[in-house]
Amino acid sequence: MAGKSQVPSNNSAIIAMIADEDTVTGFLLAGVGNVDLRRKTNYLIVDSKTTVKAIEETFKEFTAKEDIAIVLISQYCYSMLMDSSSELSHMKGGIKCSLISLVL
């Protein structure tokens, strides 16, 4: 263990989340939260006031970022995205992140 070097932080990947408050809070308590230099977070808390356009813009932002490896999205938010946007439903080849995971 003493001979191992630490992984450089500039090459590390993070998890992004689009989900309800309880799900995001659980992941934040587990240490998944991140705030970059421009004060942008790696999560979007979706409630009754969140518009589909805001979810769609956040999803596009997360999938375009190089440092995000996984986008965790709740099933409710995912169905809202796919129902509202034919552009996103055909976008599978253009997504740069490694994995999009659904929370059921």
Coordinates of C-alpha atoms in Angstrom, one line a residue:
M1 CA 0.0 0.0 0.0
A2 CA 2.8 2.5 0.8
G3 CA 4.3 2.2 -2.7
K4 CA 1.0 3.1 -4.5
S5 CA 0.6 6.6 -5.9
Q6 CA -2.6 8.5 -5.8
V7 CA -4.8 8.8 -8.9
P8 CA -4.4 12.4 -10.3
S9 CA -7.5 14.4 -9.6
N10 CA -7.5 16.1 -13.0
N11 CA -8.1 12.7 -14.7
S12 CA -10.8 11.5 -12.4
A13 CA -14.4 11.0 -13.5
I14 CA -17.5 11.9 -11.6
I15 CA -21.2 10.8 -11.4
A16 CA -23.9 13.2 -12.4
M17 CA -27.5 12.9 -11.1
I18 CA -30.9 14.0 -12.3
A19 CA -33.4 12.8 -9.7
D20 CA -35.8 13.6 -6.9
E21 CA -34.5 15.3 -3.7
D22 CA -34.3 12.1 -1.6
T23 CA -32.2 10.2 -4.2
V24 CA -29.8 13.1 -4.8
T25 CA -29.5 13.7 -1.0
G26 CA -28.6 10.1 -0.5
F27 CA -25.9 10.2 -3.1
L28 CA -24.6 13.6 -1.7
L29 CA -24.4 12.0 1.8
A30 CA -22.4 9.2 0.2
G31 CA -19.8 11.7 -1.1
V32 CA -20.8 11.8 -4.8
G33 CA -21.4 15.6 -4.9
N34 CA -19.1 17.9 -6.8
V35 CA -18.9 21.7 -7.4
D36 CA -16.5 22.9 -10.1
L37 CA -14.7 26.2 -10.3
R38 CA -17.7 27.9 -12.0
R39 CA -19.9 26.8 -9.1
K40 CA -21.7 24.2 -11.3
T41 CA -22.9 21.1 -9.5
N42 CA -23.1 17.6 -10.8
Y43 CA -26.8 17.1 -9.9
L44 CA -30.2 18.4 -10.6
I45 CA -33.0 18.0 -8.0
V46 CA -36.3 17.6 -9.8
D47 CA -39.5 18.6 -8.1
S48 CA -42.9 19.7 -9.3
K49 CA -41.7 23.1 -10.4
T50 CA -38.8 21.7 -12.6
T51 CA -39.6 22.1 -16.3
V52 CA -38.9 19.4 -18.9
K53 CA -36.8 22.0 -20.7
A54 CA -34.6 22.4 -17.6
I55 CA -34.2 18.6 -17.3
E56 CA -33.3 18.3 -21.0
E57 CA -30.7 21.1 -20.9
T58 CA -29.1 19.6 -17.8
F59 CA -29.0 16.2 -19.4
K60 CA -27.4 17.6 -22.5
E61 CA -24.9 19.5 -20.4
F62 CA -24.0 16.4 -18.3
T63 CA -23.6 14.2 -21.4
A64 CA -21.3 16.7 -23.1
K65 CA -18.9 17.1 -20.2
E66 CA -15.6 15.1 -20.5
D67 CA -15.3 14.6 -16.7
I68 CA -18.7 12.9 -16.2
A69 CA -18.5 9.1 -16.6
I70 CA -22.0 8.2 -15.4
V71 CA -25.3 10.0 -15.6
L72 CA -27.7 8.6 -13.0
I73 CA -31.3 9.5 -13.9
S74 CA -34.5 8.5 -12.2
Q75 CA -37.0 6.6 -14.2
Y76 CA -39.6 9.4 -13.9
C77 CA -37.2 12.0 -15.3
Y78 CA -36.1 9.7 -18.1
S79 CA -39.6 9.1 -19.2
M80 CA -40.3 12.8 -19.2
L81 CA -37.2 13.3 -21.4
M82 CA -38.1 10.6 -23.9
D83 CA -41.8 11.6 -24.1
S84 CA -41.0 15.3 -24.8
S85 CA -38.0 15.1 -27.1
S86 CA -37.5 13.0 -30.1
E87 CA -34.0 14.5 -30.5
L88 CA -32.9 12.9 -27.2
S89 CA -34.5 9.5 -28.0
H90 CA -32.3 9.2 -31.1
M91 CA -29.2 10.6 -29.5
K92 CA -27.6 7.3 -28.3
G93 CA -24.5 7.6 -30.6
G94 CA -23.7 11.2 -29.6
I95 CA -23.5 10.7 -25.9
K96 CA -20.0 11.0 -24.6
C97 CA -20.4 9.7 -21.1
S98 CA -19.8 6.0 -20.4
L99 CA -23.1 5.0 -18.8
I100 CA -26.5 6.3 -18.3
S101 CA -28.1 4.5 -15.3
L102 CA -31.8 4.5 -14.4
V103 CA -33.0 4.6 -10.8
L104 CA -36.2 2.6 -10.5

